[in-house]
Coordinates of C-alpha atoms in Angstrom, one line a residue:
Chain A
X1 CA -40.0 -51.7 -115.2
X2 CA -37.0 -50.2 -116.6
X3 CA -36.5 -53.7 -119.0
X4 CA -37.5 -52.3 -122.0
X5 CA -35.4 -49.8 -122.3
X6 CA -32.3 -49.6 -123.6
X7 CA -31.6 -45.9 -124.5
X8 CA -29.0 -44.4 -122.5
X9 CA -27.6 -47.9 -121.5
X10 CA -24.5 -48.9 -122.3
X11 CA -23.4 -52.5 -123.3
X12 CA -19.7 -53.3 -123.0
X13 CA -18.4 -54.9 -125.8
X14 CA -14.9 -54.4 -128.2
X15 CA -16.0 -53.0 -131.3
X16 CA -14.3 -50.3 -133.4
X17 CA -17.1 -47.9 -131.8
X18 CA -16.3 -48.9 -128.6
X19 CA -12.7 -48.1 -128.9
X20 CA -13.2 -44.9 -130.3
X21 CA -12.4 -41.6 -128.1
X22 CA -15.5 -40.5 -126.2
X23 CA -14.6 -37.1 -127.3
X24 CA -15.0 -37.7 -130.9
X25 CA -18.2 -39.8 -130.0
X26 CA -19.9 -36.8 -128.8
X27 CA -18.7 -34.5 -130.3
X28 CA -19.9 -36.5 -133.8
X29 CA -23.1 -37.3 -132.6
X30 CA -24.1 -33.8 -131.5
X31 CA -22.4 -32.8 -135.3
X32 CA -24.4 -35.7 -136.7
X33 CA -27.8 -34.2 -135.2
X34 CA -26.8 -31.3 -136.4
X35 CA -26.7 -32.1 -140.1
X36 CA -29.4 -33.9 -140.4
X37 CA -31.5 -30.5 -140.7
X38 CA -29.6 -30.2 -143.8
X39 CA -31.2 -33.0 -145.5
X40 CA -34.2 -32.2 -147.6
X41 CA -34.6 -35.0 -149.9
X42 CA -34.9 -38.6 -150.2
X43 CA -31.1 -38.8 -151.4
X44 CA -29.7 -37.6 -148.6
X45 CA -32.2 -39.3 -146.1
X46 CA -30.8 -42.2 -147.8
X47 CA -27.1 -41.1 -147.6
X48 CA -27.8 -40.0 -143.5
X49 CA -29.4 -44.0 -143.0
X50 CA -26.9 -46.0 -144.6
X51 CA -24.0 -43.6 -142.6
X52 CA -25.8 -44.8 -139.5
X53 CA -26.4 -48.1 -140.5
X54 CA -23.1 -48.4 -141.1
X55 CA -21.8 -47.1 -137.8
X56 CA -24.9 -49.5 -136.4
X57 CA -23.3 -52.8 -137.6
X58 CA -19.8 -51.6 -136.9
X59 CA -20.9 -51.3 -132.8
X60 CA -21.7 -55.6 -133.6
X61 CA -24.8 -54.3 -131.3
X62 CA -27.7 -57.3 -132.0
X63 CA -30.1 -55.3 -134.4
X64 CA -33.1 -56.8 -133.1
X65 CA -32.2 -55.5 -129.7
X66 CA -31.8 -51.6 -131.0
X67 CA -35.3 -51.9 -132.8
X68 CA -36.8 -53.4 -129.8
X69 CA -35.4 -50.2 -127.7
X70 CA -36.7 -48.1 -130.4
X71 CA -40.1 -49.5 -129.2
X72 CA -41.4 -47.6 -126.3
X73 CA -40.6 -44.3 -128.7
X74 CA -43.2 -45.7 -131.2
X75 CA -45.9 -43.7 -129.9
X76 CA -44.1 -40.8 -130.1
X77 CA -42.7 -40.7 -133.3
X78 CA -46.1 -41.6 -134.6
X79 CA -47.8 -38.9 -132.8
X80 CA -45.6 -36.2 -134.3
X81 CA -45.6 -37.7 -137.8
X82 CA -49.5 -38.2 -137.6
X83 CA -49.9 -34.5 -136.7
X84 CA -47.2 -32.9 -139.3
X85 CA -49.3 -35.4 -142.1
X86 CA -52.8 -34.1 -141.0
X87 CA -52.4 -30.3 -140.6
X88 CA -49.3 -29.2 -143.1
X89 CA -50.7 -28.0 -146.3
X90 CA -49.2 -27.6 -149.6
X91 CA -49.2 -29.3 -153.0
X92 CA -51.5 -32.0 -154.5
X93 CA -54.6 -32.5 -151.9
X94 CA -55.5 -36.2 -151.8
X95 CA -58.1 -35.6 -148.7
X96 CA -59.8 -33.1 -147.0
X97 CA -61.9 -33.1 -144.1
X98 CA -62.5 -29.7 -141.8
X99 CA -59.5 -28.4 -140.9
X100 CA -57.9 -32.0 -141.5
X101 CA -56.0 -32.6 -144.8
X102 CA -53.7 -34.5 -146.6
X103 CA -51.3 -33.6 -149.0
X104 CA -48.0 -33.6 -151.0
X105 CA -46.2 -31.6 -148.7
X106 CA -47.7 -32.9 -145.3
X107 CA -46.9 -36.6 -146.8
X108 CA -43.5 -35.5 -147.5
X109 CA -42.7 -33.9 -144.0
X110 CA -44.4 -36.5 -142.3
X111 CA -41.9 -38.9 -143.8
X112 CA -38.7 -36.3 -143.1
X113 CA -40.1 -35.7 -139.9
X114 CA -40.3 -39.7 -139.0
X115 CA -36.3 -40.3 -140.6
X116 CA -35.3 -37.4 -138.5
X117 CA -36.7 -38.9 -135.3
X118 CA -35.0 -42.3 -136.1
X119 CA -31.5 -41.2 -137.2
X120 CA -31.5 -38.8 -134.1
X121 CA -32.7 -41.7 -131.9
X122 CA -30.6 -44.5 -133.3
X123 CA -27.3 -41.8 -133.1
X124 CA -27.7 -41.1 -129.8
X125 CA -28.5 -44.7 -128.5
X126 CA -25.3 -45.9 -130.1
X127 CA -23.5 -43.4 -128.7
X128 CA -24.5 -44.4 -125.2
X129 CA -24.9 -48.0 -125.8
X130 CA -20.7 -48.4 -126.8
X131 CA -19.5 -45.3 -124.6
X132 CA -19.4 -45.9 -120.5
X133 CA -20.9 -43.3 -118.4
X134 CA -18.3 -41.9 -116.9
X135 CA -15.7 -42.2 -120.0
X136 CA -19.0 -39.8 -121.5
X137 CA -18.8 -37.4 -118.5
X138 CA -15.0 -37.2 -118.9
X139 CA -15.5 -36.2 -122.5
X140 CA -17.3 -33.6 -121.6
X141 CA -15.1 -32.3 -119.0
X142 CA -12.1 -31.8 -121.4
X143 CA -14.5 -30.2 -123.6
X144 CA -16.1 -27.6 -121.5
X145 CA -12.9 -27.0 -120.0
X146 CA -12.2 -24.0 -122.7
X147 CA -15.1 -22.0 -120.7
X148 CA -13.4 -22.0 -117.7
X149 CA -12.4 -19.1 -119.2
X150 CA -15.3 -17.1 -118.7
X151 CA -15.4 -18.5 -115.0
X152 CA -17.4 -21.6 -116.1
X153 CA -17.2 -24.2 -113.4
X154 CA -16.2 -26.9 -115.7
X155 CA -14.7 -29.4 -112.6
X156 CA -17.3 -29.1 -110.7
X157 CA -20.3 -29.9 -113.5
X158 CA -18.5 -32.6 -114.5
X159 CA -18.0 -34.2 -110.6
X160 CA -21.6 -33.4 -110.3
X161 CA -22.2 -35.0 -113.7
X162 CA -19.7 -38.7 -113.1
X163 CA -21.8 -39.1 -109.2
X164 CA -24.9 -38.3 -110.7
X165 CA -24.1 -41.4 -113.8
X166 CA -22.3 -43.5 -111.0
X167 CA -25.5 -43.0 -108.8
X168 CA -28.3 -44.0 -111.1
X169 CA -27.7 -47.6 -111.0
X170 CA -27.5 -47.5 -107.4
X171 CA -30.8 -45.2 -107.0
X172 CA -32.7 -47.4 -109.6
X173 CA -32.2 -50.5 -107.5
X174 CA -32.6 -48.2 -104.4
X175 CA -36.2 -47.6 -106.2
X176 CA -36.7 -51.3 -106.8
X177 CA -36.2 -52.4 -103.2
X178 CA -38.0 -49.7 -101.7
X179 CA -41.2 -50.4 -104.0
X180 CA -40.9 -54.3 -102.7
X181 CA -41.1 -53.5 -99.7
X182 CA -43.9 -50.9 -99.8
X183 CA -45.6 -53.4 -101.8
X184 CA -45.5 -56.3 -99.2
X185 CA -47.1 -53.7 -96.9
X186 CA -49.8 -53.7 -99.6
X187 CA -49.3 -50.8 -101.6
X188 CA -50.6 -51.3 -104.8
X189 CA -48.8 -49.1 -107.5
X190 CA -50.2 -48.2 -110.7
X191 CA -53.6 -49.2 -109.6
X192 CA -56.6 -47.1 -109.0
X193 CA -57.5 -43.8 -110.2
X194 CA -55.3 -41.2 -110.6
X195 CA -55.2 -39.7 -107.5
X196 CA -54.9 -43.1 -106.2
X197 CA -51.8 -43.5 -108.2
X198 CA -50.5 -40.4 -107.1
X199 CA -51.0 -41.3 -103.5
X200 CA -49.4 -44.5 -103.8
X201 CA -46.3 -42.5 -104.9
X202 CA -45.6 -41.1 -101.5
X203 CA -44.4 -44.1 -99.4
X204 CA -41.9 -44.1 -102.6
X205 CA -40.6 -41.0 -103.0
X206 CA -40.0 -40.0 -99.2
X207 CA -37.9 -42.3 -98.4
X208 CA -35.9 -42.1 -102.0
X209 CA -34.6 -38.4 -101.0
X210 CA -33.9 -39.3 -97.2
X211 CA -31.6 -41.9 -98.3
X212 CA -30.6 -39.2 -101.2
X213 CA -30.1 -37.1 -98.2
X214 CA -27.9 -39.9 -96.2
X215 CA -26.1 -40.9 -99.3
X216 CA -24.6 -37.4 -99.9
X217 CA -24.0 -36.5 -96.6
X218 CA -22.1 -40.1 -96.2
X219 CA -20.2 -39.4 -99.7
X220 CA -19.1 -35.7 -98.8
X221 CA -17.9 -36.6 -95.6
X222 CA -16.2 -39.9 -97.2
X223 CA -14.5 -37.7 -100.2
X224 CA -13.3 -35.0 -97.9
X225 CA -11.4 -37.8 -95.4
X226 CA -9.7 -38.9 -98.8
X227 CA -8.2 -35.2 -99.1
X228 CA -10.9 -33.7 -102.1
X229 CA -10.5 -29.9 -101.6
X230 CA -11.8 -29.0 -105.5
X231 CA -10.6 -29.3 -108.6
X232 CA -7.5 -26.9 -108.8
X233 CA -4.3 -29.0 -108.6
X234 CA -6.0 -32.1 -109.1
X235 CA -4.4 -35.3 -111.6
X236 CA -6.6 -37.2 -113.6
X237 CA -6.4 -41.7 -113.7
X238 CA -8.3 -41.8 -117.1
X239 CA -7.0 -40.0 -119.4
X240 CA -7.8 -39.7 -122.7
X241 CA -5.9 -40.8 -125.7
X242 CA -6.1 -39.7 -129.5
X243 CA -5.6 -42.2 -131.9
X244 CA -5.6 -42.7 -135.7
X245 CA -9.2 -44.0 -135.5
X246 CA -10.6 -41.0 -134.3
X247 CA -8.6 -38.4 -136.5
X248 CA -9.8 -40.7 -139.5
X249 CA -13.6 -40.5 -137.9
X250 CA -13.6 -36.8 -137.8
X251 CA -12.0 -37.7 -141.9
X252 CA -15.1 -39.5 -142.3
X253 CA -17.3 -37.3 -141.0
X254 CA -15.9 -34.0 -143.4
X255 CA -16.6 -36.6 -146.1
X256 CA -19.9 -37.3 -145.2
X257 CA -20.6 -33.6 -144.9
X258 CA -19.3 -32.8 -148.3
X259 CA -21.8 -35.3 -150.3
X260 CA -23.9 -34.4 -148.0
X261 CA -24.2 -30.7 -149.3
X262 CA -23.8 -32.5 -152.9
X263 CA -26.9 -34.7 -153.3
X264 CA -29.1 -31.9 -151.6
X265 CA -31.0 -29.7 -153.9
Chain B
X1 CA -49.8 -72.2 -95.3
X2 CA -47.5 -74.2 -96.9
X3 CA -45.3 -72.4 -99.6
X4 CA -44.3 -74.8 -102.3
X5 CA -41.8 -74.1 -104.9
X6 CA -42.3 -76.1 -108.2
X7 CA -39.1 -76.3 -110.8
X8 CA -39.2 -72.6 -110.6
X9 CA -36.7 -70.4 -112.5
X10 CA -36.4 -67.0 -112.6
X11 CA -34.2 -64.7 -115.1
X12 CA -33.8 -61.0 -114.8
X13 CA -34.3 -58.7 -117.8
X14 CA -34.9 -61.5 -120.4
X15 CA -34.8 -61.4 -124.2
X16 CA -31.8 -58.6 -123.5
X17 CA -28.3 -58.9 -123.7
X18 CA -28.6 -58.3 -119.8
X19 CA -30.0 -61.2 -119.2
X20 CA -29.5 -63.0 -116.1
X21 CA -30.8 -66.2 -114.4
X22 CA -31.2 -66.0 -111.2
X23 CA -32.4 -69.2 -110.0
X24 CA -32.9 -72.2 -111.7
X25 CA -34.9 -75.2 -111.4
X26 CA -35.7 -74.7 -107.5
X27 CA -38.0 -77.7 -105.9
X28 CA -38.8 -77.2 -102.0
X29 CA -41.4 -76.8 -99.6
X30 CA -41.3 -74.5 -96.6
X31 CA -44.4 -76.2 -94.2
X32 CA -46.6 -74.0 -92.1
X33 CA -45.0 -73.7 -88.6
X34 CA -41.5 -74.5 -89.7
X35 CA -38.6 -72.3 -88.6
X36 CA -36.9 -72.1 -92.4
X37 CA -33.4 -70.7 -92.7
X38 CA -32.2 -70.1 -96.1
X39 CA -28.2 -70.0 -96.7
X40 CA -26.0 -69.3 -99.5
X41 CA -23.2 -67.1 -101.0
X42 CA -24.0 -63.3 -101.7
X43 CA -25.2 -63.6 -105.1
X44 CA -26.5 -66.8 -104.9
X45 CA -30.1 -66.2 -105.4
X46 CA -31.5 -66.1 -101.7
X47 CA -33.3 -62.6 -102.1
X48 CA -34.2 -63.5 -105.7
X49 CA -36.6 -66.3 -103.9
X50 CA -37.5 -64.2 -101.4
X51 CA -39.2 -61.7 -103.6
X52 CA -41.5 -65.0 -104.7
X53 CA -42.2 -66.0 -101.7
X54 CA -45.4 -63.0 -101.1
X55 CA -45.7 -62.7 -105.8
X56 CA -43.4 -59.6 -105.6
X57 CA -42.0 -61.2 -108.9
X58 CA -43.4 -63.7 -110.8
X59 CA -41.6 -67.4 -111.7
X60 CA -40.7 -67.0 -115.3
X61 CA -40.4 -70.8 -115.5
X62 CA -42.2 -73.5 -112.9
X63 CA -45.4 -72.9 -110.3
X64 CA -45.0 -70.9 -106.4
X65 CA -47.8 -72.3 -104.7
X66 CA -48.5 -70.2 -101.6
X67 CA -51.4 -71.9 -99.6
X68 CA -54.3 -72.7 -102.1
X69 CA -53.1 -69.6 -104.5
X70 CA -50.9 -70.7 -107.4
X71 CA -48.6 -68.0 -108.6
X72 CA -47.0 -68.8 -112.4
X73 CA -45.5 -66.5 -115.2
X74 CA -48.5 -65.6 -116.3
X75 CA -50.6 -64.6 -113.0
X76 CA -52.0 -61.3 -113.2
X77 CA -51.2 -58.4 -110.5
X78 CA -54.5 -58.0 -109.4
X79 CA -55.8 -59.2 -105.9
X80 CA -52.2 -60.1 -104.7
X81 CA -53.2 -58.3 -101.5
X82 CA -54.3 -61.5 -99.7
X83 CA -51.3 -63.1 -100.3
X84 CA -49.5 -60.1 -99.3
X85 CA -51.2 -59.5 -96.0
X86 CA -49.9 -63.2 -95.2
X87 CA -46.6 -63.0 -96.0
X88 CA -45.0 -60.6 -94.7
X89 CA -41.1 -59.5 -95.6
X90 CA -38.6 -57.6 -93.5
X91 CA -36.2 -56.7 -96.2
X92 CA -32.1 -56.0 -95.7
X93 CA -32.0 -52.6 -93.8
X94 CA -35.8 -52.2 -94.0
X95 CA -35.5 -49.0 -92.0
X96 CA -35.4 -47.2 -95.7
X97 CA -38.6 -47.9 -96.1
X98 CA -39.9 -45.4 -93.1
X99 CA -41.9 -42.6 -94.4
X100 CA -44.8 -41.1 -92.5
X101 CA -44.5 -37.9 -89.8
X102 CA -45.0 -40.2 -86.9
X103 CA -43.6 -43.8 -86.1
X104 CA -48.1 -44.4 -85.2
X105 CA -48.4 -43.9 -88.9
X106 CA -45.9 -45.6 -90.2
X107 CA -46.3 -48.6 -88.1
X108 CA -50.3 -48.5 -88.6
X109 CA -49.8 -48.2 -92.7
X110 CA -49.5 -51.5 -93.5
X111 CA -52.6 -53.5 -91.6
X112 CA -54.6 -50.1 -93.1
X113 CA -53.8 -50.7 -96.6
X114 CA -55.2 -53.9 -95.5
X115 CA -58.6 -52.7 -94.7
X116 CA -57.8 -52.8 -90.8
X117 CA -59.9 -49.7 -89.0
X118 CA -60.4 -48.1 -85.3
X119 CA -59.2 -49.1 -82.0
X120 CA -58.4 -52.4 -84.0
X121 CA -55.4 -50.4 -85.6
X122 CA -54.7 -48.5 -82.5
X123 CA -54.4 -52.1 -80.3
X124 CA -52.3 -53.4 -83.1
X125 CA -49.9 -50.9 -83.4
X126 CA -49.2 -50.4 -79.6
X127 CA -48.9 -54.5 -79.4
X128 CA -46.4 -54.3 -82.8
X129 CA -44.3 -51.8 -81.2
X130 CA -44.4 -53.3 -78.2
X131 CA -43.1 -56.7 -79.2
X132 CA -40.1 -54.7 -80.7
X133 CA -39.5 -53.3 -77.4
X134 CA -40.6 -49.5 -77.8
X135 CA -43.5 -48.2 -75.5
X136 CA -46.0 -45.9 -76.3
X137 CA -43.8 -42.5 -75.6
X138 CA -42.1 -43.7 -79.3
X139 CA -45.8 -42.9 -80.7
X140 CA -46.4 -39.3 -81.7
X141 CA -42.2 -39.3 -82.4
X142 CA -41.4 -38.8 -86.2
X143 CA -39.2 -42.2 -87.2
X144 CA -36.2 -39.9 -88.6
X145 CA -35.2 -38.6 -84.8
X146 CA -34.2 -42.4 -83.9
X147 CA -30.9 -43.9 -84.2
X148 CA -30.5 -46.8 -87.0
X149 CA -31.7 -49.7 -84.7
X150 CA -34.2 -48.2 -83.5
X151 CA -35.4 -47.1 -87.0
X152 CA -35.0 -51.0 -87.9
X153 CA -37.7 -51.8 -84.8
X154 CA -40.2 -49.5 -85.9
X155 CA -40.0 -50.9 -89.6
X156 CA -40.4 -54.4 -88.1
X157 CA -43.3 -53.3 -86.3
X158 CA -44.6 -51.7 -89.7
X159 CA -44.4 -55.3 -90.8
X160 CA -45.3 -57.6 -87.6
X161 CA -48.7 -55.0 -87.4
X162 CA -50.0 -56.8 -90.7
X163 CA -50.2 -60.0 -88.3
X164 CA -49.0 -62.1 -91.3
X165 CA -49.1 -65.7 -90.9
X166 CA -45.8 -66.2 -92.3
X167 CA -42.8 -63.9 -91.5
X168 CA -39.7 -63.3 -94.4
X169 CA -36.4 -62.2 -92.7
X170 CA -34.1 -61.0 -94.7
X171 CA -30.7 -60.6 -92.6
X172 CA -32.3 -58.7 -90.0
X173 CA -29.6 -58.4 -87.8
X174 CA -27.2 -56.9 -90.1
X175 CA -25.4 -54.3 -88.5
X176 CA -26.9 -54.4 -85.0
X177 CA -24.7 -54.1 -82.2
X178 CA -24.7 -57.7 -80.3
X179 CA -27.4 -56.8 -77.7
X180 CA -29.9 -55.8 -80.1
X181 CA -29.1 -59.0 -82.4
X182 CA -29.9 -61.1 -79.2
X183 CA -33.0 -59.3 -78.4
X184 CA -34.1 -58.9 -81.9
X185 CA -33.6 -63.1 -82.7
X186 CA -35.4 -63.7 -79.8
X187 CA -38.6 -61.8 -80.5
X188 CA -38.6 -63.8 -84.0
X189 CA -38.5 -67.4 -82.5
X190 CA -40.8 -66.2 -79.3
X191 CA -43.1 -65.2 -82.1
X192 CA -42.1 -68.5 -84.1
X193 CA -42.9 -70.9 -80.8
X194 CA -46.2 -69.1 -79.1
X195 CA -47.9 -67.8 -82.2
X196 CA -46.9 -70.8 -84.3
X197 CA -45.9 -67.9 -87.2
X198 CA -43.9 -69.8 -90.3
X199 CA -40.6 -68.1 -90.4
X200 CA -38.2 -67.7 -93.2
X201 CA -34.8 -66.4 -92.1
X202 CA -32.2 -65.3 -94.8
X203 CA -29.0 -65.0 -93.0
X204 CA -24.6 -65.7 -93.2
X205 CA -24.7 -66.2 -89.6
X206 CA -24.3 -69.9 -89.1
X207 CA -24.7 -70.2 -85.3
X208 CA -28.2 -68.4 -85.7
X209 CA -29.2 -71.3 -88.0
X210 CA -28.0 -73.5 -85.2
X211 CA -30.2 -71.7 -82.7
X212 CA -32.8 -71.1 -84.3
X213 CA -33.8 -73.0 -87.5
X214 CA -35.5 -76.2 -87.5
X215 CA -35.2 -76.6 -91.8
X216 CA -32.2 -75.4 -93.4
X217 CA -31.9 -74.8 -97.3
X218 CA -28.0 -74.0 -99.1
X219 CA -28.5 -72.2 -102.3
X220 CA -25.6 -72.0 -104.5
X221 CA -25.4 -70.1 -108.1
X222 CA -29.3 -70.2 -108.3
X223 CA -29.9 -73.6 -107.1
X224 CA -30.3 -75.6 -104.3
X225 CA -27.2 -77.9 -103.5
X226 CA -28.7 -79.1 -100.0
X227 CA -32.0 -79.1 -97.9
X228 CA -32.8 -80.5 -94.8
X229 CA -32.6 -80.3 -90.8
X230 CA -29.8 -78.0 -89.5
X231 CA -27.8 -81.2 -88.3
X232 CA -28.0 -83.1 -92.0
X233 CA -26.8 -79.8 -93.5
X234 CA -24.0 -79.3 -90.7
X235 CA -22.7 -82.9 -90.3
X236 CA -20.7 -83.0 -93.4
X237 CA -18.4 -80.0 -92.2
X238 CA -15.9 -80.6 -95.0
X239 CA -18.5 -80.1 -97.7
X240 CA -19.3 -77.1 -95.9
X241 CA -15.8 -75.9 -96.0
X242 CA -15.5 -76.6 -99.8
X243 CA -18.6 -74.2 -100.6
X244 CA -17.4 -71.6 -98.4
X245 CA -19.6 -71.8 -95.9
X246 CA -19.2 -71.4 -92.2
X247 CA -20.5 -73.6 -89.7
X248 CA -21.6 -72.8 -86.1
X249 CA -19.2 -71.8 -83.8
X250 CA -20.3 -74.8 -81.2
X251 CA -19.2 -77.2 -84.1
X252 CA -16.1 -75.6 -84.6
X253 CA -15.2 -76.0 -81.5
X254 CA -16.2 -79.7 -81.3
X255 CA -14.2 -80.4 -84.4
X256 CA -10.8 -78.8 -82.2
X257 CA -11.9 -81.0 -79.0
X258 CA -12.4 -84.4 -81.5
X259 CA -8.9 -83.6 -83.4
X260 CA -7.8 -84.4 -80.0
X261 CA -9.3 -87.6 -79.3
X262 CA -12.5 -86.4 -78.0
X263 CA -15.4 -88.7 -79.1
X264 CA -19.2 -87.4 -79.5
X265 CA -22.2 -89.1 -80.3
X266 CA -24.0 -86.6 -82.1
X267 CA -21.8 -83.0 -83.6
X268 CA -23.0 -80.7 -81.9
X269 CA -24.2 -77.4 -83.1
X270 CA -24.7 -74.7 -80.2
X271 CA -23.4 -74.0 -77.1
X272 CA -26.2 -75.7 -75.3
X273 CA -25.5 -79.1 -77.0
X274 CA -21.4 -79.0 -76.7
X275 CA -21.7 -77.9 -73.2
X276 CA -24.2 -80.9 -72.8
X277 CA -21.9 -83.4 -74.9
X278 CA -19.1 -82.3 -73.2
X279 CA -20.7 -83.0 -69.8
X280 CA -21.5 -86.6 -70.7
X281 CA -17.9 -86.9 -71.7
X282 CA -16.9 -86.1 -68.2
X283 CA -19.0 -87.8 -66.5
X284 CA -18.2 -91.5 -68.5
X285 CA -14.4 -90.7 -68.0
X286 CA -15.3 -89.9 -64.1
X287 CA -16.6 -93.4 -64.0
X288 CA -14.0 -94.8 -65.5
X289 CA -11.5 -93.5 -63.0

């Protein structure tokens, strides 16, 4: 069901991406998203695309296999773009119809509007298709860590953050078998109307949050014979290094910024 | 209702990166009546072929023909029910599939989504639960207040109410205390011998195979390396040994007694038979003296 896809997966591999601190990963995607608001004209939409590009073919992720996982967001890009196109006004008018038009300026944010979607989509799959789940949660341990300050409970988010990543996996396959087996008792899902479907859902979803139920009892109980108390006092096995590579990324990225802020009007 | 497997292949996610094949290239035939035990490694493929024995999934290479229906890549999900309704599957721990207030319910959902109505569904459900040794008092219960085992009954029931023609274990023992193991067994191959209902077992436990199984079938990385009566499969014990799998205790045993100097005709396989070889072994040396 799931096949499809791929955003939010992560494939192991041993590029230069993959190597790269999940700290600055983040922290350059989130800064990434962030810039691309700046953009307003086809220079720097150009600029933004062959950054990602760039950091695309540097992952040595197969590109048909990113465009394929870009597919079951099709519809939704389209949607959006279709609406900004037919109801922003402004500039030449090449058709009118009721309230519906087309112009200059709803062409032009249509096509802003679809390059945002992209580069935000295709930044944010490579970030979690070259950074492992729980390398991802660390990195944003150490960087919430500076609320703790104002009594944030950084350790605990981020424990509740690594089980919940470490128990998807398990709960999707969970999913799969309990579906089987409701299906061999003839339970047809995704047939019928839609309070059909909706029925059908039950014999699912029950039994996923009593074994949700069992699981975290089981876990608790399993964590606190191991000696968990909380986070206070506690060592960390993965710890996270900064190299050259990332302190030249973050370079790269101040670089980026500054044409950036050049070739826009 | 035969089930036939025809060069069948399956591989997960394909077209990905995660791609995976599963099985590859499988060719058997599990005949109506048969008691069928499939063996193999963890991994090997065994639930994989399970899933296509009642068109959970789909072949994505070869035919699955179950009875008359013939089940290929491109079969559509629609009317699957019949084949469903005979075939029925006990999955691993198939007490997670419990879901309804009261262990009536639960037990009576299946043969309902099968069109079964009235005191048919009452009778069947009493009977169901009944052959997994809970009386009626277990009815109005809700299936959450039991302990594991007896959460594993009731879910058989759920699936022995459907009255399926042939019956999919998958290791359904597994972590049952001895006495419930024997008991549970024992319903399977009474069922088996007076209802004449195929079974498919799925199991590690060799001397279960030995008990029970009258067709054996060793899958190994997909495929299958070996298929054929329980004593074929078990009479080349150093093969056996080489793929890392066990062999019945009985046999064991026999292999110890013939290291020194025993003789037997046949290897036996359970208890029954060593015990039996073993007598005629007296007896020949007590004429002999």
């Amino acid at each position: 069901m799931m096949d499809k896809m791929i955003f939010g997966r992560y494939i192991p591999g041993d590029s230069v991406i993959h190597k790269l601190d999940p700290r600055v990963k983040l922290l350059a995607s989130f800064y990434f998203i962030g810039i691309i608001f700046l953009c307003n004209n086809w220079q720097s939409y150009t600029l933004m695309f062959l950054f990602t590009l760039l950091a695309l073919s540097l992952s040595k992720i197969k590109p048909s296999f990113i465009i394929n996982g870009l597919k079951p967001l099709f519809w939704l890009i389209l949607f959006t773009v279709v609406l900004q196109i037919l109801f922003t006004r402004g500039g030449e008018v090449y058709f009118k119809w009721g309230i519906l038009s087309v112009t200059e300026l709803g062409l032009m944010n249509g096509i802003f509007i679809f390059c945002r979607f992209v580069l935000i989509i295709l930044i944010s799959t490579l970030l979690t298709l070259t950074t492992p789940p729980l390398s991802l949660s660390d990195a944003i341990e150490y960087l919430l860590r500076p609320l703790e300050v104002v009594k944030f409970p950084a350790h605990e988010v981020s424990l509740m953050l690594s089980i919940a990543l470490r128990f998807v996996p398990t709960l999707m396959d969970e999913t799969e078998k309990i579906m089987n087996a409701q299906r061999a008792r003839g339970v047809d899902f995704g047939e019928g109307n839609i309070m059909d479907k909706m029925k059908s859902i039950v014999p699912l979803l029950i039994p996923l949050f009593v074994s949700s139920f069992n699981r975290a009892e089981d876990l608790a109980t399993a964590m606190e014979a191991r000696g968990y108390k909380g986070g206070e006092g506690r060592t960390k096995y993965r710890v996270l290094k900064w190299q050259s590579r990332d302190t030249l990324t973050a370079l790269v990225f101040v670089v980026l910024t500054v044409i950036l802020v050049y070739v826009r009007n | 209702m035969d089930i036939q497997f025809e060069q069948v292949g399956y591989t997960y996610q394909p077209d990905t990166p995660f791609a995976f094949c599963a099985l590859k290239d499988i060719n058997l035939t599990i005949k109506e009546g048969s008691y069928t035990a499939i063996v193999g490694h963890t991994g090997s493929g065994k639930s994989t072929l399970l899933q296509h024995l009642n068109a959970l999934i789909k072949p994505t290479a070869g035919v699955v023909k179950i009875g008359d229906r013939l089940i290929t890549t491109d079969t559509p999900n629609k009317n699957l029910k019949e084949v469903r309704k005979e075939v029925g599957i006990v999955f691993q721990f198939p007490e997670a599939q419990l879901f309804e207030e009261t262990i009536e319910k639960d037990v009576a959902f299946g043969p309902k989504n099968f069109g079964v109505e009235g005191e048919e569904l009452k009778k069947v459900v009493r009977d169901s639960l009944q052959m997994v040794g809970l009386d009626d008092s277990y009815l109005e219960r809700s299936p959450f207040e039991l302990s594991g085992g007896q959460m594993r009954r009731v879910a058989i029931a759920g699936v022995l109410a459907m009255k399926p023609s042939v019956l999919v274990l998958d290791e359904p023992t597994a972590g049952l205390d001895p006495r419930g193991r024997k008991e549970m067994m024992g319903m399977f191959y009474d069922l088996h011998k007076e209802q004449g209902i195929t079974i498919v077992l799925v199991t590690h436990l060799m001397d279960d195979v030995a008990n029970f199984a009258d067709y054996v079938i060793v899958l190994e990385k997909g495929q299958v390396i070996k298929q054929g009566l329980p004593k074929q499969v078990f009479t080349d014990t150093q093969w056996l040994t080489t793929q890392q799998l066990g062999v019945p205790a009985a046999t064991t045993f026999a292999q110890q007694l013939m290291a020194r100097g025993f003789q037997f005709d046949t290897i036996p396989l359970t208890t029954k038979e060593l015990a039996q070889e073993i007598a005629k072994i007296l007896r020949k040396s007590g004429e002999q003296v």
